[in-house]
mmCIF file of C-alpha atoms in Angstrom:
data_model
loop_
_atom_site.group_PDB
_atom_site.id
_atom_site.type_symbol
_atom_site.label_atom_id
_atom_site.label_comp_id
_atom_site.label_asym_id
_atom_site.label_seq_id
_atom_site.Cartn_x
_atom_site.Cartn_y
_atom_site.Cartn_z
ATOM 1 C CA MET A 591 114.958 89.755 62.175
ATOM 2 C CA ILE A 592 114.506 87.424 65.071
ATOM 3 C CA VAL A 593 116.605 84.274 64.973
ATOM 4 C CA ARG A 594 115.711 81.670 67.334
ATOM 5 C CA ASP A 595 116.022 77.361 68.105
ATOM 6 C CA PHE A 596 114.220 75.629 69.729
ATOM 7 C CA ASN A 597 116.732 73.410 70.622
ATOM 8 C CA LYS A 598 118.582 75.742 72.230
ATOM 9 C CA LEU A 599 115.885 77.686 74.553
ATOM 10 C CA LYS A 600 114.359 74.520 75.955
ATOM 11 C CA ASP A 601 116.957 74.617 78.708
ATOM 12 C CA THR A 602 116.667 78.415 79.400
ATOM 13 C CA ASN A 603 113.723 80.231 81.112
ATOM 14 C CA ARG A 604 111.834 80.501 78.050
ATOM 15 C CA ALA A 605 110.941 77.316 78.560
ATOM 16 C CA VAL A 606 107.902 77.028 81.447
ATOM 17 C CA SER A 607 106.522 73.290 82.649
ATOM 18 C CA ASP A 608 104.541 71.403 84.925
ATOM 19 C CA ALA A 609 104.603 67.515 85.466
ATOM 20 C CA GLN A 610 102.780 66.743 82.603
ATOM 21 C CA TRP A 611 103.965 69.329 79.476
ATOM 22 C CA THR A 612 106.588 71.591 78.670
ATOM 23 C CA SER A 613 106.265 74.872 76.422
ATOM 24 C CA VAL A 614 108.924 76.982 74.808
ATOM 25 C CA ARG A 615 108.259 80.297 73.806
ATOM 26 C CA MET A 616 109.658 81.123 70.718
ATOM 27 C CA LEU A 617 107.762 84.237 70.236
ATOM 28 C CA LEU A 618 105.987 86.582 72.756
ATOM 29 C CA ALA A 619 104.109 90.132 72.889
ATOM 30 C CA ASP A 620 107.255 91.990 73.235
ATOM 31 C CA ASP A 621 108.871 90.938 69.675
ATOM 32 C CA GLY A 622 105.992 93.222 68.370
ATOM 33 C CA MET A 623 105.147 90.508 65.919
ATOM 34 C CA GLY A 624 101.194 90.588 66.830
ATOM 35 C CA PHE A 625 100.916 87.325 67.775
ATOM 36 C CA SER A 626 102.997 84.682 69.706
ATOM 37 C CA PHE A 627 104.445 81.242 68.689
ATOM 38 C CA HIS A 628 105.175 78.827 71.187
ATOM 39 C CA ILE A 629 106.190 74.727 70.576
ATOM 40 C CA THR A 630 104.185 72.645 73.350
ATOM 41 C CA THR A 631 104.917 69.163 74.468
ATOM 42 C CA LEU A 632 101.998 67.685 75.759
ATOM 43 C CA TYR A 633 103.292 64.134 78.002
ATOM 44 C CA ALA A 634 101.994 60.791 76.911
ATOM 45 C CA GLY A 635 99.016 59.594 78.904
ATOM 46 C CA SER A 636 98.346 63.398 80.324
ATOM 47 C CA GLU A 637 94.976 65.105 79.810
ATOM 48 C CA HIS A 638 94.600 69.169 79.980
ATOM 49 C CA THR A 639 91.501 70.785 79.850
ATOM 50 C CA PHE A 640 91.870 74.785 78.446
ATOM 51 C CA HIS A 641 89.544 77.759 78.247
ATOM 52 C CA TYR A 642 90.866 80.576 76.567
ATOM 53 C CA LYS A 643 88.214 83.162 76.583
ATOM 54 C CA HIS A 644 90.235 85.837 75.685
ATOM 55 C CA HIS A 645 92.703 84.275 73.237
ATOM 56 C CA PHE A 646 92.318 82.586 69.745
ATOM 57 C CA GLU A 647 94.783 80.133 69.457
ATOM 58 C CA SER A 648 95.883 77.800 66.441
ATOM 59 C CA VAL A 649 97.657 74.385 67.448
ATOM 60 C CA TYR A 650 99.548 72.451 64.643
ATOM 61 C CA CYS A 651 100.773 68.385 65.578
ATOM 62 C CA ILE A 652 104.109 68.138 64.457
ATOM 63 C CA SER A 653 104.561 64.680 66.383
ATOM 64 C CA GLY A 654 103.027 62.212 68.693
ATOM 65 C CA LYS A 655 99.224 61.525 68.852
ATOM 66 C CA GLY A 656 96.315 62.265 71.076
ATOM 67 C CA ALA A 657 92.370 63.454 70.680
ATOM 68 C CA ILE A 658 90.712 66.770 71.082
ATOM 69 C CA THR A 659 87.162 66.602 72.751
ATOM 70 C CA ASP A 660 85.213 69.888 71.692
ATOM 71 C CA LEU A 661 83.416 70.220 75.376
ATOM 72 C CA ALA A 662 80.533 72.171 73.570
ATOM 73 C CA THR A 663 79.478 69.728 71.549
ATOM 74 C CA GLY A 664 81.115 66.253 72.699
ATOM 75 C CA GLU A 665 82.835 66.189 69.353
ATOM 76 C CA THR A 666 86.586 64.145 69.773
ATOM 77 C CA PHE A 667 89.176 64.946 66.972
ATOM 78 C CA GLU A 668 92.465 62.275 66.350
ATOM 79 C CA ILE A 669 95.350 64.420 66.510
ATOM 80 C CA THR A 670 97.974 62.928 64.245
ATOM 81 C CA PRO A 671 100.977 64.700 62.608
ATOM 82 C CA GLY A 672 99.133 67.641 60.198
ATOM 83 C CA VAL A 673 96.467 68.004 62.167
ATOM 84 C CA MET A 674 95.501 71.132 63.388
ATOM 85 C CA TYR A 675 92.805 72.565 65.461
ATOM 86 C CA ALA A 676 92.210 76.296 65.571
ATOM 87 C CA LEU A 677 89.847 77.663 68.957
ATOM 88 C CA ASP A 678 87.928 80.327 66.639
ATOM 89 C CA GLN A 679 85.129 80.020 69.201
ATOM 90 C CA HIS A 680 87.080 80.525 72.471
ATOM 91 C CA ASP A 681 86.620 76.638 72.523
ATOM 92 C CA LYS A 682 86.738 75.054 75.977
ATOM 93 C CA HIS A 683 88.296 71.567 75.205
ATOM 94 C CA THR A 684 90.447 68.643 76.414
ATOM 95 C CA ILE A 685 93.505 67.410 75.258
ATOM 96 C CA ARG A 686 94.713 63.903 75.656
ATOM 97 C CA ALA A 687 98.232 63.041 74.540
ATOM 98 C CA ASP A 688 98.492 59.299 73.708
ATOM 99 C CA GLU A 689 102.055 59.836 73.043
ATOM 100 C CA ASP A 690 104.012 62.576 73.596
ATOM 101 C CA LEU A 691 102.450 65.794 71.836
ATOM 102 C CA VAL A 692 104.547 68.070 69.828
ATOM 103 C CA MET A 693 102.528 71.180 68.987
ATOM 104 C CA ALA A 694 103.065 74.299 67.100
ATOM 105 C CA CYS A 695 100.514 76.820 68.781
ATOM 106 C CA CYS A 696 99.943 80.564 67.788
ATOM 107 C CA PHE A 697 98.133 82.881 69.983
ATOM 108 C CA ASN A 698 96.652 85.718 69.106
ATOM 109 C CA PRO A 699 96.319 88.111 71.294
ATOM 110 C CA PRO A 700 100.154 87.288 71.768
ATOM 111 C CA VAL A 701 101.142 85.844 75.262
ATOM 112 C CA THR A 702 103.382 87.862 77.116
ATOM 113 C CA GLY A 703 104.784 85.410 79.308
ATOM 114 C CA ASN A 704 103.252 86.636 82.607
ATOM 115 C CA GLU A 705 99.732 84.403 81.948
ATOM 116 C CA VAL A 706 99.290 81.659 84.403
ATOM 117 C CA HIS A 707 96.639 78.717 83.679
ATOM 118 C CA ARG A 708 93.622 79.999 85.886
ATOM 119 C CA GLU A 709 91.635 77.163 87.727
ATOM 120 C CA ASP A 710 88.712 77.568 84.848
ATOM 121 C CA GLY A 711 91.652 76.511 82.201
ATOM 122 C CA SER A 712 91.418 80.431 80.892
ATOM 123 C CA TYR A 713 94.240 83.095 80.730
ATOM 124 C CA ALA A 714 93.583 86.243 81.938
ATOM 125 C CA PRO A 715 92.966 88.978 79.191
ATOM 126 C CA PRO A 716 96.232 91.100 78.239
ATOM 127 C CA ALA A 717 95.104 93.916 80.392
ATOM 128 C CA SER A 718 94.278 91.801 83.171
ATOM 129 C CA ALA A 719 90.575 93.249 83.658
ATOM 130 C CA ALA A 720 87.935 91.103 85.114
ATOM 131 C CA GLU A 721 86.338 88.246 82.786
ATOM 132 C CA MET B 1059 86.256 74.865 66.452
ATOM 133 C CA ILE B 1060 88.180 74.363 62.946
ATOM 134 C CA VAL B 1061 89.687 71.161 62.563
ATOM 135 C CA ARG B 1062 92.184 70.716 59.642
ATOM 136 C CA ASP B 1063 94.238 67.879 58.350
ATOM 137 C CA PHE B 1064 97.521 69.058 56.293
ATOM 138 C CA ASN B 1065 97.278 65.266 54.774
ATOM 139 C CA LYS B 1066 93.999 65.944 53.521
ATOM 140 C CA LEU B 1067 94.390 69.501 52.278
ATOM 141 C CA LYS B 1068 97.870 68.875 50.206
ATOM 142 C CA ASP B 1069 95.723 67.863 47.217
ATOM 143 C CA THR B 1070 93.349 70.333 46.992
ATOM 144 C CA ASN B 1071 92.390 73.758 46.333
ATOM 145 C CA ARG B 1072 94.388 75.108 49.759
ATOM 146 C CA ALA B 1073 97.715 74.455 48.180
ATOM 147 C CA VAL B 1074 99.032 76.785 46.021
ATOM 148 C CA SER B 1075 102.330 76.412 44.892
ATOM 149 C CA ASP B 1076 105.053 76.841 41.657
ATOM 150 C CA ALA B 1077 107.796 74.823 40.291
ATOM 151 C CA GLN B 1078 109.820 75.183 43.303
ATOM 152 C CA TRP B 1079 107.367 75.472 46.274
ATOM 153 C CA THR B 1080 103.858 74.606 47.998
ATOM 154 C CA SER B 1081 101.999 75.812 50.629
ATOM 155 C CA VAL B 1082 99.216 74.413 52.176
ATOM 156 C CA ARG B 1083 97.025 77.125 53.675
ATOM 157 C CA MET B 1084 95.553 75.801 57.258
ATOM 158 C CA LEU B 1085 94.320 79.047 58.237
ATOM 159 C CA LEU B 1086 93.219 82.119 56.116
ATOM 160 C CA ALA B 1087 92.129 85.979 56.963
ATOM 161 C CA ASP B 1088 88.013 84.443 56.828
ATOM 162 C CA ASP B 1089 88.868 82.072 59.515
ATOM 163 C CA GLY B 1090 88.852 85.181 62.084
ATOM 164 C CA MET B 1091 91.895 83.995 63.966
ATOM 165 C CA GLY B 1092 93.917 87.278 63.277
ATOM 166 C CA PHE B 1093 96.559 85.809 61.600
ATOM 167 C CA SER B 1094 97.039 82.972 58.901
ATOM 168 C CA PHE B 1095 98.702 79.868 59.155
ATOM 169 C CA HIS B 1096 100.364 77.989 56.388
ATOM 170 C CA ILE B 1097 102.413 74.573 56.283
ATOM 171 C CA THR B 1098 105.110 75.260 53.210
ATOM 172 C CA THR B 1099 107.514 73.092 51.743
ATOM 173 C CA LEU B 1100 110.464 75.047 49.475
ATOM 174 C CA TYR B 1101 112.134 71.957 47.416
ATOM 175 C CA ALA B 1102 115.674 71.273 47.885
ATOM 176 C CA GLY B 1103 118.257 73.130 45.484
ATOM 177 C CA SER B 1104 115.904 76.027 45.492
ATOM 178 C CA GLU B 1105 116.416 79.615 46.540
ATOM 179 C CA HIS B 1106 113.624 82.200 47.288
ATOM 180 C CA THR B 1107 113.687 86.026 47.630
ATOM 181 C CA PHE B 1108 110.770 87.592 49.576
ATOM 182 C CA HIS B 1109 110.131 91.032 51.330
ATOM 183 C CA TYR B 1110 107.088 91.048 52.957
ATOM 184 C CA LYS B 1111 105.925 94.651 53.107
ATOM 185 C CA HIS B 1112 103.028 94.951 54.639
ATOM 186 C CA HIS B 1113 102.945 91.811 56.871
ATOM 187 C CA PHE B 1114 105.125 89.907 59.287
ATOM 188 C CA GLU B 1115 105.926 86.471 59.254
ATOM 189 C CA SER B 1116 107.189 83.553 61.506
ATOM 190 C CA VAL B 1117 108.980 80.511 60.314
ATOM 191 C CA TYR B 1118 109.303 77.257 62.056
ATOM 192 C CA CYS B 1119 111.308 75.078 60.530
ATOM 193 C CA ILE B 1120 109.662 71.422 60.951
ATOM 194 C CA SER B 1121 111.853 69.211 58.676
ATOM 195 C CA GLY B 1122 114.968 69.918 56.543
ATOM 196 C CA LYS B 1123 117.885 71.911 55.991
ATOM 197 C CA GLY B 1124 118.506 75.311 54.467
ATOM 198 C CA ALA B 1125 119.709 78.629 55.202
ATOM 199 C CA ILE B 1126 118.442 82.477 55.454
ATOM 200 C CA THR B 1127 120.212 85.770 54.628
ATOM 201 C CA ASP B 1128 119.114 88.464 56.056
ATOM 202 C CA LEU B 1129 119.396 91.283 52.557
ATOM 203 C CA ALA B 1130 119.571 94.435 54.899
ATOM 204 C CA THR B 1131 123.068 93.203 57.097
ATOM 205 C CA GLY B 1132 124.294 90.137 54.768
ATOM 206 C CA GLU B 1133 124.086 87.895 57.820
ATOM 207 C CA THR B 1134 123.452 84.351 57.145
ATOM 208 C CA PHE B 1135 121.700 81.826 59.381
ATOM 209 C CA GLU B 1136 121.376 78.042 59.221
ATOM 210 C CA ILE B 1137 117.657 76.687 59.158
ATOM 211 C CA THR B 1138 117.418 72.739 60.909
ATOM 212 C CA PRO B 1139 114.515 71.788 62.763
ATOM 213 C CA GLY B 1140 114.163 73.757 65.657
ATOM 214 C CA VAL B 1141 115.209 77.115 64.069
ATOM 215 C CA MET B 1142 112.680 79.673 63.865
ATOM 216 C CA TYR B 1143 112.959 83.515 62.175
ATOM 217 C CA ALA B 1144 110.831 85.954 62.447
ATOM 218 C CA LEU B 1145 110.414 88.910 59.954
ATOM 219 C CA ASP B 1146 109.747 91.597 62.936
ATOM 220 C CA GLN B 1147 111.329 94.502 60.508
ATOM 221 C CA HIS B 1148 109.660 93.146 57.724
ATOM 222 C CA ASP B 1149 113.099 91.793 56.564
ATOM 223 C CA LYS B 1150 113.855 91.600 52.975
ATOM 224 C CA HIS B 1151 115.673 88.191 52.794
ATOM 225 C CA THR B 1152 116.756 85.175 50.909
ATOM 226 C CA ILE B 1153 116.137 81.788 51.554
ATOM 227 C CA ARG B 1154 117.719 78.701 50.359
ATOM 228 C CA ALA B 1155 116.632 75.123 50.595
ATOM 229 C CA ASP B 1156 119.457 72.342 50.995
ATOM 230 C CA GLU B 1157 117.141 69.748 51.482
ATOM 231 C CA ASP B 1158 113.343 70.050 51.459
ATOM 232 C CA LEU B 1159 112.420 72.346 53.960
ATOM 233 C CA VAL B 1160 108.747 72.353 55.989
ATOM 234 C CA MET B 1161 107.943 75.290 57.425
ATOM 235 C CA ALA B 1162 105.113 76.103 59.797
ATOM 236 C CA CYS B 1163 104.652 79.904 59.314
ATOM 237 C CA CYS B 1164 102.066 82.529 60.519
ATOM 238 C CA PHE B 1165 101.191 86.049 59.105
ATOM 239 C CA ASN B 1166 99.892 89.015 60.376
ATOM 240 C CA PRO B 1167 98.045 90.413 59.053
ATOM 241 C CA PRO B 1168 96.529 87.312 57.809
ATOM 242 C CA VAL B 1169 96.869 86.161 54.332
ATOM 243 C CA THR B 1170 93.441 86.530 52.340
ATOM 244 C CA GLY B 1171 94.382 83.676 49.807
ATOM 245 C CA ASN B 1172 94.150 85.726 46.951
ATOM 246 C CA GLU B 1173 98.028 87.584 47.146
ATOM 247 C CA VAL B 1174 100.157 86.728 44.568
ATOM 248 C CA HIS B 1175 104.097 87.369 44.853
ATOM 249 C CA ARG B 1176 104.964 90.670 43.316
ATOM 250 C CA GLU B 1177 108.157 91.147 41.355
ATOM 251 C CA ASP B 1178 109.416 92.381 44.744
ATOM 252 C CA GLY B 1179 109.071 89.770 46.478
ATOM 253 C CA SER B 1180 106.005 91.349 48.675
ATOM 254 C CA TYR B 1181 102.350 90.972 49.177
ATOM 255 C CA ALA B 1182 100.253 93.595 48.473
ATOM 256 C CA PRO B 1183 98.518 94.941 51.812
ATOM 257 C CA PRO B 1184 95.333 93.720 52.752
ATOM 258 C CA ALA B 1185 93.270 96.523 51.561
ATOM 259 C CA SER B 1186 95.007 96.429 48.010
ATOM 260 C CA ALA B 1187 96.519 100.157 48.318
ATOM 261 C CA ALA B 1188 99.457 101.317 46.404
ATOM 262 C CA GLU B 1189 102.599 100.780 48.310
#
């Protein structure tokens, strides 16, 4: 059994961040669960475009307020506590945080921890193969 | 993209419950994500023994207070907001809720929605094969 505490990990190297977000890696690929699990905070006033071409991701809003736009359809959905979105079509999307958004995120395949967001908003596939 | 709201689903047939817990199935196997995602509430004063022999599960505490005991080792860990446990060894365990525990749960393989907790605290494997 693995037991980890977000409040202890957020000041360690399991937390990754840039100026507009922080993500705490609660479970990564090497934990062997077949998915990874992250607590991600998007800061108020920020906007992010992501496109996980090689991953499925679900995102559940724990706290905060914002909106997500599906860039394929143009539809926008409000994000408030209790709302979940799931990128079952590897959907390219923009998230806007009106207040700090704290989100519980699951990735399949699991994130290894070595990915970087590429210019197109994607992570490389697990084997680092070409697109 | 799938968008679902816990606050709307909790009064529908995506919520399953017994006297001591309620679980809202935010994502199930047929959503095609490769994992399932659930918001589960364990009521204050209740205690539960589970043993997912055929599934990996991670559980993140959103709110409440309780404890988990690993029945193989006898170790007990406090559960407070921000604590996650992951049953990477299909660990048989007992959870005690001192206050209502609201937990974000991921299962791999994904739960289909047709499982029932068997007497030994397990779910059947996905194909319903023998133990």
